[in-house]
Amino acid sequence: MTVDHVAATDEALRTRVADLLAASRARSTALTEAVDEADLVAQHSPLMSPLVWDLAHIGSQEELWLVRDVGGREPLRPEIDGLYDAFQHSRASRVELPLLTPAETRSYVAEVRDKALDVLERTPLTGRRLVERGFAFGMIVQHEQQHDETMLATHQLRAGAPVLHADAPPAGRPLAAREVLVPAGPFTMGTSAEPWALDNERPAHVVEVPAFVIDAAAVTNGDYAEFIVAGGYDDQRWWSDAGWAHRVQAGLTAPLFWERDGSGEWYRRRFGVLERVRADEPVVHVCFHEADAYARWAGKRLPTEVEWEKAARFDPATGRSRRFPWGDDDPTPERANLGQRHLQPSAAGAFPSGASSLGVHQLIGDVWEWTSSGWHPYPGFQVFPYPEYSQVFFGGDYRVLRGGSFGTDPAAIRSTFRNWDHPVRRQIFAGFRCARDVSPAGVA
């Protein structure tokens, strides 16, 4: 490779990083400028931070990693580091902190961004693992987009008139089959090659997977309403011990934000708008325990994390693992419902060009999908660049979610990306699809 080619490749990477940083900030700005200052500093749920905290935290992390670490620059506001350290203060307590005002926050994040872009121009994107192929910058892009999705979830929890608007997603289409058989055999899970993959996605490793059957699409509102009508919330048979205890304690009777009118019709509140529940959309705002109970009621189970990833990535024609269900190219609007473009999940079959080689649809975007797997490291896991991203959370009661949602940005998702949360969480944009074993005779 010539010196000129290296320089051209380096410049293309800088341009891509700058564009993604700008896109992330545009989204953060839109989410925070959509509401007034009272909404910005309010706590709309004890599960969530005030929006102004999220915005300043985005700037704080960018300063710590890009300005101070990569750039070696002096701190801008070292006295506020502790205020925006997610490990020092619970979400419920952040509203009581002496946070920067909205105006101070906007000024701070703008100053950090100016310095970060200067660091981007002056830093070689090779030699040090943290900057190799732009990793630190990609990590910050993903971090901001992850908090943008968190802020979008806060918008869903806030009361008052709607302030966010978007076009409706494309219509669904009939699927060739309701279920898909995934053949037995080895499968390469995770990645050692994706330049911006996070430590919990690494390294690539081969897993032997028995044959299984997985739903071609996520469970819909119509499907889930049948579970409710059949008394699923009142029948302990379908619930694990922990799930039943939580159902009783929390008084669960339907997905979060659902309510019934006098005629028994289901409605839901979405970003300030009360609307009839659409039967063909994936169910969203259900916790792991609800998903698990539905799967048992349906005579199925939730897929494991390994099964989910094999269904998404395995190409039976070549035996290799793709980057995405449709292939190795990045997501596009024709392939997946991502990036807050539609503000709701899309119906099954809406993105036929995004299906996997096996014919499984909408594994990327629409709703995060609960799996039955706990949160654990892969064989050969190595912490990078800090233990608080993944390592400190391994174990516990967490369950893994896969695939992203309509609120996840394309820059922050891939088929190897692993999300995790407590099994009781419902404010996230989470749904699920079911799986089942293949019969002993080998017939699906």
XYZ file of C-alpha atoms in Angstrom:
444
model
C 0.000 0.000 0.000
C 1.460 3.382 -1.018
C 1.865 6.374 1.264
C -0.680 8.289 -0.839
C -3.220 5.465 -0.505
C -2.734 5.323 3.261
C -3.273 9.095 3.486
C -6.410 8.902 1.339
C -7.832 6.050 3.429
C -7.009 7.959 6.622
C -8.760 11.062 5.308
C -11.842 9.065 4.308
C -12.033 7.641 7.826
C -11.747 11.105 9.381
C -14.548 12.345 7.142
C -16.758 9.398 8.065
C -16.122 9.907 11.778
C -16.853 13.641 11.533
C -20.103 12.945 9.669
C -21.232 10.398 12.269
C -20.344 12.728 15.143
C -22.384 15.474 13.472
C -25.356 13.168 12.892
C -25.296 12.020 16.516
C -25.200 15.591 17.790
C -28.027 16.628 15.481
C -30.183 13.909 17.010
C -29.206 14.848 20.579
C -30.039 18.462 19.790
C -33.422 17.580 18.306
C -34.360 15.467 21.325
C -33.419 18.178 23.819
C -34.721 21.195 21.902
C -38.124 19.572 21.407
C -39.067 20.391 25.009
C -38.849 23.451 27.237
C -36.376 23.938 30.071
C -38.788 22.648 32.700
C -39.024 19.351 30.827
C -35.257 19.205 30.356
C -34.517 19.368 34.073
C -37.501 17.274 35.217
C -37.339 13.596 36.046
C -40.090 11.940 34.037
C -39.536 8.557 35.680
C -37.251 7.284 38.468
C -35.988 4.796 35.875
C -34.595 7.630 33.750
C -32.262 10.589 34.146
C -33.361 14.152 33.434
C -32.764 14.873 29.752
C -30.275 17.604 30.646
C -28.165 15.042 32.562
C -28.003 12.749 29.525
C -26.857 15.603 27.300
C -24.105 16.724 29.675
C -23.055 13.095 30.239
C -22.641 12.720 26.467
C -20.283 15.719 26.516
C -18.459 14.491 29.604
C -17.669 11.104 28.062
C -16.551 12.762 24.832
C -14.233 15.026 26.793
C -12.787 12.201 28.898
C -12.025 9.916 25.955
C -11.405 12.149 22.965
C -10.197 15.446 24.406
C -8.256 14.263 27.450
C -7.199 10.683 26.635
C -6.735 10.659 22.857
C -5.893 14.350 22.529
C -3.933 14.802 25.756
C -5.631 18.160 26.350
C -6.296 19.853 29.670
C -9.722 19.245 31.277
C -12.432 21.771 30.509
C -14.617 21.341 33.595
C -12.938 18.796 35.928
C -15.199 19.863 38.797
C -18.243 18.318 37.092
C -16.750 14.903 36.338
C -18.438 13.270 39.325
C -21.845 14.726 38.516
C -21.959 12.885 35.210
C -20.364 9.621 36.286
C -23.101 7.023 35.851
C -21.559 4.798 38.521
C -21.549 7.442 41.246
C -25.219 8.384 41.086
C -28.326 6.305 40.413
C -30.768 7.554 37.807
C -33.357 8.257 40.490
C -30.947 10.541 42.404
C -29.560 12.584 39.497
C -32.363 15.138 39.551
C -31.175 16.253 43.007
C -27.591 16.961 41.857
C -26.281 20.498 41.187
C -26.347 19.878 37.445
C -25.371 22.359 34.759
C -28.303 24.413 33.537
C -29.581 23.729 30.021
C -27.703 26.773 28.703
C -24.498 25.761 30.473
C -24.892 22.207 29.207
C -25.295 23.296 25.582
C -22.259 25.555 25.857
C -20.206 22.769 27.430
C -21.029 20.083 24.867
C -20.378 22.543 22.027
C -16.944 23.427 23.407
C -16.104 19.746 23.886
C -17.134 18.996 20.309
C -14.921 21.762 18.900
C -11.927 20.347 20.729
C -12.791 16.756 19.790
C -12.915 17.651 16.096
C -9.527 19.327 16.406
C -8.179 16.146 18.018
C -9.663 14.128 15.149
C -7.775 16.257 12.607
C -4.452 15.975 14.425
C -4.421 12.375 15.708
C -2.942 9.477 13.716
C -5.616 6.779 13.481
C -3.135 3.964 13.897
C -0.436 2.714 16.256
C -2.352 2.821 19.537
C -5.175 0.354 20.025
C -7.539 3.030 21.321
C -7.268 5.011 18.078
C -6.631 2.189 15.608
C -9.140 2.537 12.741
C -10.820 5.316 14.711
C -12.018 3.074 17.559
C -12.254 5.763 20.285
C -14.217 8.047 17.964
C -16.524 5.193 16.945
C -17.034 4.337 20.612
C -18.126 7.922 21.316
C -20.461 7.948 18.303
C -22.101 4.777 19.600
C -22.219 6.123 23.157
C -24.043 9.279 22.078
C -26.496 7.322 19.935
C -27.166 4.914 22.817
C -28.031 7.867 25.036
C -30.158 9.320 22.271
C -32.214 6.127 22.374
C -32.375 6.459 26.153
C -33.603 10.030 25.769
C -36.178 8.815 23.260
C -37.424 6.369 25.915
C -37.647 9.317 28.336
C -39.789 11.160 25.785
C -42.131 8.162 25.739
C -42.450 8.402 29.540
C -43.058 12.164 29.729
C -46.588 13.515 30.102
C -48.074 16.264 27.993
C -48.681 17.066 24.370
C -46.652 15.282 21.677
C -43.440 17.026 20.620
C -41.888 14.370 18.361
C -43.254 13.532 14.936
C -42.294 11.152 12.132
C -43.722 9.437 9.079
C -45.472 6.094 9.467
C -43.369 3.032 8.622
C -43.936 1.081 5.390
C -46.794 -1.406 5.339
C -46.229 -5.042 6.138
C -46.364 -7.875 3.620
C -47.352 -11.540 3.941
C -44.465 -13.831 4.900
C -43.708 -17.092 3.156
C -43.814 -18.950 6.465
C -44.473 -18.245 10.133
C -41.423 -20.230 11.260
C -37.965 -20.996 9.881
C -35.821 -24.070 10.464
C -32.204 -23.245 11.315
C -30.005 -26.277 10.586
C -27.690 -27.888 13.098
C -23.970 -27.354 12.857
C -21.097 -25.048 13.751
C -21.484 -21.301 13.625
C -18.980 -18.469 14.129
C -20.367 -16.141 16.780
C -19.054 -12.708 17.721
C -16.337 -10.817 15.882
C -12.625 -10.219 15.879
C -12.698 -8.060 12.759
C -15.390 -5.376 13.194
C -13.307 -2.247 13.950
C -15.804 -0.541 16.247
C -17.182 -3.652 17.955
C -17.176 -3.385 21.742
C -15.331 -5.752 24.037
C -18.344 -7.946 24.876
C -18.801 -8.788 21.174
C -15.279 -10.205 20.979
C -13.635 -12.521 20.101
C -15.093 -14.523 17.218
C -15.528 -18.142 18.305
C -17.129 -21.267 16.893
C -20.247 -22.645 18.590
C -21.934 -25.950 17.790
C -25.686 -25.282 17.566
C -28.413 -27.968 17.462
C -31.172 -27.482 14.896
C -34.019 -25.264 16.034
C -37.049 -23.434 14.697
C -37.465 -19.669 15.085
C -40.342 -17.336 14.297
C -39.968 -15.563 10.957
C -41.142 -12.332 12.614
C -41.485 -10.865 16.076
C -44.623 -11.579 18.119
C -47.288 -9.031 17.199
C -49.746 -7.035 19.266
C -52.528 -9.224 17.887
C -50.714 -12.381 18.965
C -50.064 -10.941 22.397
C -53.667 -9.782 22.836
C -54.736 -13.423 22.427
C -52.485 -14.301 25.365
C -54.203 -11.624 27.463
C -57.712 -12.747 26.445
C -56.795 -16.358 27.263
C -56.006 -15.294 30.841
C -52.253 -15.476 30.439
C -51.600 -12.882 33.115
C -53.748 -14.784 35.601
C -52.429 -18.303 35.017
C -49.320 -19.074 37.038
C -48.538 -22.111 34.870
C -46.975 -19.921 32.201
C -44.717 -17.926 34.465
C -41.393 -18.718 36.092
C -41.322 -18.339 39.880
C -39.472 -15.025 39.592
C -41.760 -13.915 36.771
C -44.937 -14.687 38.675
C -43.665 -12.914 41.772
C -42.909 -9.832 39.705
C -46.228 -9.992 37.857
C -48.097 -10.006 41.166
C -45.928 -7.388 42.859
C -46.008 -4.999 39.880
C -49.659 -5.707 39.034
C -48.906 -6.469 35.383
C -51.982 -6.989 33.201
C -50.840 -5.822 29.738
C -47.829 -4.235 28.028
C -46.737 -0.867 29.357
C -48.751 2.059 27.949
C -51.711 -0.169 26.958
C -55.196 0.643 28.235
C -58.718 -0.570 27.433
C -61.738 1.542 26.605
C -65.287 0.742 27.688
C -65.868 -1.556 24.728
C -62.784 -3.640 25.460
C -60.740 -2.130 22.617
C -57.019 -1.786 23.324
C -55.343 1.621 23.022
C -51.799 2.703 23.738
C -50.110 6.001 24.427
C -47.114 6.608 22.176
C -45.080 9.811 22.471
C -48.100 11.698 23.759
C -50.636 10.320 21.268
C -53.392 7.911 22.303
C -54.033 5.495 19.443
C -55.644 2.139 18.795
C -53.250 -0.798 19.147
C -52.355 -2.113 15.702
C -52.627 -5.885 15.576
C -49.896 -6.374 12.961
C -47.114 -4.431 14.731
C -44.557 -6.161 16.970
C -45.519 -5.929 20.598
C -43.247 -3.525 22.474
C -42.693 -2.447 26.087
C -42.892 -5.941 27.549
C -40.393 -7.225 30.067
C -38.485 -10.494 29.864
C -40.915 -12.202 32.247
C -43.891 -11.323 30.034
C -42.068 -12.533 26.927
C -41.114 -15.772 28.657
C -44.693 -16.374 29.846
C -46.121 -15.766 26.383
C -43.637 -18.184 24.819
C -44.605 -20.922 27.302
C -48.293 -20.295 26.682
C -47.669 -20.604 22.931
C -45.889 -23.929 23.429
C -42.528 -22.425 22.569
C -39.642 -20.688 24.312
C -37.428 -17.656 23.862
C -34.376 -18.208 21.661
C -30.957 -18.307 23.229
C -28.524 -15.576 22.311
C -26.559 -18.063 20.204
C -29.702 -19.099 18.321
C -30.685 -15.502 17.679
C -27.284 -14.648 16.231
C -27.121 -17.777 14.087
C -30.573 -17.027 12.664
C -29.370 -13.507 11.878
C -25.909 -14.205 10.456
C -25.536 -17.778 9.217
C -25.358 -18.215 5.453
C -26.048 -21.897 4.641
C -24.689 -21.501 1.104
C -21.196 -20.591 2.331
C -21.242 -21.572 5.998
C -19.891 -18.177 6.995
C -21.302 -15.498 9.304
C -22.514 -12.287 7.711
C -22.232 -8.843 9.295
C -25.994 -8.360 8.979
C -28.912 -10.624 8.076
C -28.957 -9.324 4.467
C -25.181 -9.451 3.962
C -22.113 -7.362 4.777
C -23.335 -3.908 3.704
C -24.427 -1.334 6.261
C -28.125 -0.810 7.076
C -30.222 1.321 4.749
C -33.813 2.608 5.072
C -34.919 -0.195 2.730
C -33.454 -2.907 4.979
C -34.354 -1.969 8.532
C -36.431 0.366 10.709
C -33.700 2.242 12.577
C -32.662 5.718 13.633
C -35.922 7.110 15.036
C -37.111 7.456 11.454
C -40.641 6.193 12.149
C -41.103 6.440 15.940
C -42.749 3.022 16.030
C -42.124 -0.607 15.028
C -43.153 -1.678 11.545
C -45.413 -4.584 10.676
C -44.044 -7.989 9.731
C -42.788 -8.157 6.163
C -42.200 -4.407 5.843
C -38.527 -4.847 4.921
C -38.197 -7.916 2.679
C -34.717 -6.854 1.512
C -33.542 -7.008 5.133
C -34.391 -10.701 5.650
C -31.686 -13.194 6.531
C -30.486 -15.826 4.076
C -32.693 -18.324 5.921
C -35.781 -16.132 5.557
C -36.011 -14.624 9.047
C -37.343 -11.058 8.916
C -36.614 -7.838 10.793
C -33.939 -9.128 13.099
C -32.361 -5.671 12.955
C -34.466 -2.687 14.060
C -38.132 -2.367 15.080
C -37.844 -3.847 18.607
C -35.042 -5.124 20.799
C -35.631 -8.853 21.220
C -35.370 -10.594 24.568
C -33.393 -13.836 24.603
C -33.278 -16.485 27.306
C -29.535 -15.980 27.852
C -27.873 -14.361 30.828
C -25.165 -11.731 30.480
C -21.750 -13.414 30.342
C -18.420 -12.919 28.554
C -17.393 -14.908 25.513
C -14.474 -17.359 25.778
C -11.301 -15.313 25.473
C -12.964 -12.040 26.530
C -10.584 -9.165 27.228
C -11.566 -5.851 28.820
C -11.162 -2.900 26.464
C -10.959 -0.031 26.947
C -12.481 -0.005 30.460
C -14.162 -2.586 32.739
C -17.259 -0.461 33.426
C -18.621 -0.935 29.936
C -19.154 -4.707 30.119
C -17.209 -6.590 32.748
C -18.771 -5.122 35.882
C -22.228 -6.170 34.670
C -21.504 -9.827 33.894
C -23.609 -12.201 35.948
C -26.564 -11.092 38.039
C -30.121 -11.369 36.745
C -29.549 -9.589 33.426
C -30.959 -10.965 30.198
C -29.495 -10.322 26.759
C -31.428 -8.411 24.103
C -30.513 -8.380 20.435
C -31.144 -6.548 17.188
C -31.867 -2.930 18.082
C -35.151 -1.027 17.828
C -36.722 1.739 15.766
C -34.906 4.078 18.165
C -31.453 2.559 17.606
C -29.164 4.324 15.151
C -27.479 2.327 12.351
C -24.100 3.411 13.734
C -24.901 1.705 17.037
C -26.106 -1.712 15.897
C -24.836 -4.815 14.115
C -25.683 -8.510 14.281
C -22.968 -9.070 16.888
C -24.106 -6.204 19.143
C -25.186 -7.332 22.611
C -27.527 -5.365 24.865
C -28.557 -6.371 28.358
C -31.028 -5.279 31.012
C -32.859 -6.454 34.107
C -35.714 -8.857 33.297
C -38.301 -6.484 34.817
C -37.550 -3.534 32.537
C -40.393 -2.374 30.281
C -39.558 1.255 29.427
C -37.084 0.101 26.776
C -38.277 -0.549 23.219
C -38.253 -4.316 23.688
C -40.329 -7.114 22.215
C -39.455 -10.690 21.278
C -39.855 -13.619 18.922
C -40.208 -17.271 19.895
C -38.244 -20.418 19.096
C -38.699 -24.128 19.689
C -36.726 -27.334 19.511
C -36.820 -29.635 16.538
C -38.648 -32.895 17.258
C -36.521 -36.037 17.898
C -37.525 -37.366 14.500
C -35.940 -34.325 12.920
C -39.216 -32.865 11.676
C -39.830 -29.228 12.501
